[in-house]
JSON list of C-alpha atoms in Angstrom, two decimals:
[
{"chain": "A", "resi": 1, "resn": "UNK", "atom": "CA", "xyz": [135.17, -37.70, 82.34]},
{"chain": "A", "resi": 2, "resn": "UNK", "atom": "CA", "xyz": [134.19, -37.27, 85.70]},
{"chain": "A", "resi": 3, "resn": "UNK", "atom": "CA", "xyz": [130.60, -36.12, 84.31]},
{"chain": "A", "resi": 4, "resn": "UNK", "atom": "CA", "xyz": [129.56, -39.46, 82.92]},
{"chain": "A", "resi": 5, "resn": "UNK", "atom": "CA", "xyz": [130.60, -40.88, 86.54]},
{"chain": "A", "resi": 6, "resn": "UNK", "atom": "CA", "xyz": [129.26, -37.94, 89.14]},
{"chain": "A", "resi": 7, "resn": "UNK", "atom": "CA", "xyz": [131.01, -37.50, 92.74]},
{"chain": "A", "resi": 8, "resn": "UNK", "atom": "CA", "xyz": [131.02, -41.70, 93.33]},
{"chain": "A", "resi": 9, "resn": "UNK", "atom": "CA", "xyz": [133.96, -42.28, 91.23]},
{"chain": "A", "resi": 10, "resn": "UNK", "atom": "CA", "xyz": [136.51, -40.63, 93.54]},
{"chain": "A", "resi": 11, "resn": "UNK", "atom": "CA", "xyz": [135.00, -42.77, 96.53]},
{"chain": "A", "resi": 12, "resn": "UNK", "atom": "CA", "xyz": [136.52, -45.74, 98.01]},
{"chain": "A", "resi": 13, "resn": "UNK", "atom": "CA", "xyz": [134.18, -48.58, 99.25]},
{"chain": "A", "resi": 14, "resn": "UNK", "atom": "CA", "xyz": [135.53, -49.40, 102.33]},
{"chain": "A", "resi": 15, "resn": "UNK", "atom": "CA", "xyz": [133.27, -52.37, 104.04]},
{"chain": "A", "resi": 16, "resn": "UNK", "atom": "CA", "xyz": [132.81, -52.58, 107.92]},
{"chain": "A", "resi": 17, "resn": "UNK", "atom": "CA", "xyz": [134.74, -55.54, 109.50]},
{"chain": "A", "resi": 18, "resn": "UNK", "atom": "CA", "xyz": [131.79, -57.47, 111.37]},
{"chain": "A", "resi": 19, "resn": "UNK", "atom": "CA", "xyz": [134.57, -59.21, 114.16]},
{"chain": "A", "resi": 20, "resn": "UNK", "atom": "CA", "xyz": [133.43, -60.55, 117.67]},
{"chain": "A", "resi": 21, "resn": "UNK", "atom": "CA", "xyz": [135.16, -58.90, 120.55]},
{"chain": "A", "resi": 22, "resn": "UNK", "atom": "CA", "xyz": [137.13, -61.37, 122.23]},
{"chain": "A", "resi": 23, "resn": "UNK", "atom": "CA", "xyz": [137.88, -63.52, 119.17]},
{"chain": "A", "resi": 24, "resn": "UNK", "atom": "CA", "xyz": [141.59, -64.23, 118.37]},
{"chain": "A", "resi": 25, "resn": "UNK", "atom": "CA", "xyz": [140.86, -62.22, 115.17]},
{"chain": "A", "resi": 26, "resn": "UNK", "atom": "CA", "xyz": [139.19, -58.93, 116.83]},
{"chain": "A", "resi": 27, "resn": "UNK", "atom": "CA", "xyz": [143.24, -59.18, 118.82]},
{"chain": "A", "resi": 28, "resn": "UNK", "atom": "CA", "xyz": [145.06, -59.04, 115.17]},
{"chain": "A", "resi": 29, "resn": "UNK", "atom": "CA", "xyz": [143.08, -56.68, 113.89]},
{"chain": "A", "resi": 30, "resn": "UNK", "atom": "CA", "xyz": [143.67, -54.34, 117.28]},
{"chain": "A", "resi": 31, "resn": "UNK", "atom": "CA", "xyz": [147.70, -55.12, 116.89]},
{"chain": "A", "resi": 32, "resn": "UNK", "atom": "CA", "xyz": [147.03, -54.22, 113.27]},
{"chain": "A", "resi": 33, "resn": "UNK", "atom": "CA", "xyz": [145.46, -50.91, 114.20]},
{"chain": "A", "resi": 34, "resn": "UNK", "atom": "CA", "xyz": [148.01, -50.38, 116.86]},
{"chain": "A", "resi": 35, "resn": "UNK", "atom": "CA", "xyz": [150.76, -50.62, 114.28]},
{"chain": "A", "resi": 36, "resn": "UNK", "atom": "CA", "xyz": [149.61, -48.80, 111.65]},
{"chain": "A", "resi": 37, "resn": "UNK", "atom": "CA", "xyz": [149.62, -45.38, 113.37]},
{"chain": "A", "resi": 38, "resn": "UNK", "atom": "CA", "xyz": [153.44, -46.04, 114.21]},
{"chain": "A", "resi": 39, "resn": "UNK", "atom": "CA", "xyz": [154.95, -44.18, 110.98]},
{"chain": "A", "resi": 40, "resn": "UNK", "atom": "CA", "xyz": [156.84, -48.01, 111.01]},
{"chain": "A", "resi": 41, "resn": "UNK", "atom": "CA", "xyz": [155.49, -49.52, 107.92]},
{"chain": "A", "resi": 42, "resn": "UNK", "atom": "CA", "xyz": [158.22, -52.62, 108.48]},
{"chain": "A", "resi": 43, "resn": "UNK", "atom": "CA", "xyz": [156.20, -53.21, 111.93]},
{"chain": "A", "resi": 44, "resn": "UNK", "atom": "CA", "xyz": [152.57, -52.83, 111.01]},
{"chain": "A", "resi": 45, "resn": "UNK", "atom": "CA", "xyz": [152.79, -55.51, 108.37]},
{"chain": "A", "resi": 46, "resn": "UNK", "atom": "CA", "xyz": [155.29, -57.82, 109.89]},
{"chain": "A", "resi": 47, "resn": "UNK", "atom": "CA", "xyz": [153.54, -61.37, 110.98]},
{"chain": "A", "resi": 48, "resn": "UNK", "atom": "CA", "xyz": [153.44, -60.93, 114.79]},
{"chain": "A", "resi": 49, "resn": "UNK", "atom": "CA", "xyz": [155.40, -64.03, 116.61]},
{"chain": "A", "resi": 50, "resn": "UNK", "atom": "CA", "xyz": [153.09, -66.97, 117.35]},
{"chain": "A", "resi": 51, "resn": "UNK", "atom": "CA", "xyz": [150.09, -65.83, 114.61]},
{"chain": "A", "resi": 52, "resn": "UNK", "atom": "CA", "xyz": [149.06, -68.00, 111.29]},
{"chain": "A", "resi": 53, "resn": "UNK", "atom": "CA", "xyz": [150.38, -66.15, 108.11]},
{"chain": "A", "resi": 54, "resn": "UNK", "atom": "CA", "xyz": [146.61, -66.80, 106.45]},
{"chain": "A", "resi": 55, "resn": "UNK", "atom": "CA", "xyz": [145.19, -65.92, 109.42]},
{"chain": "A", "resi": 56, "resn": "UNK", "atom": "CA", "xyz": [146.96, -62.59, 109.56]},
{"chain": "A", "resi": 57, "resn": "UNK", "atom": "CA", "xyz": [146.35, -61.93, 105.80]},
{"chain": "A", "resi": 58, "resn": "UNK", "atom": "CA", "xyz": [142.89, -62.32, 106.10]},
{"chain": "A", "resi": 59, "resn": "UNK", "atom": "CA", "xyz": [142.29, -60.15, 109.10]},
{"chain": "A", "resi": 60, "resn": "UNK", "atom": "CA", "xyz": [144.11, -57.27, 107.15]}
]
């Protein structure tokens, strides 16, 4: 089936996050990035202490 489709159908569409450095969510998303490397999936999604759930959701 992959003919009627060509090579795009086994790509992902992954969009750029367009965050100021310095903003409060460029620092979640660089704890998010941080944490996501640790082999810890338990850690890299927990809410860190002190952050917004929606705020946290969004950023991720």
């Amino acid at each position: 089936m992959s003919f009627l489709f060509g090579s795009r159908a086994s790509k992902t569409f992954k969009p750029k996050k367009n965050i100021p450095e310095g903003s409060h969510q460029y620092e979640l998303l660089k704890h998010a990035e941080a944490t996501l490397g640790s082999g810890n999936l338990r850690m890299a999604v927990m809410l860190p202490e002190g952050e917004d759930l929606n705020e946290w959701v969004a950023v991720n």
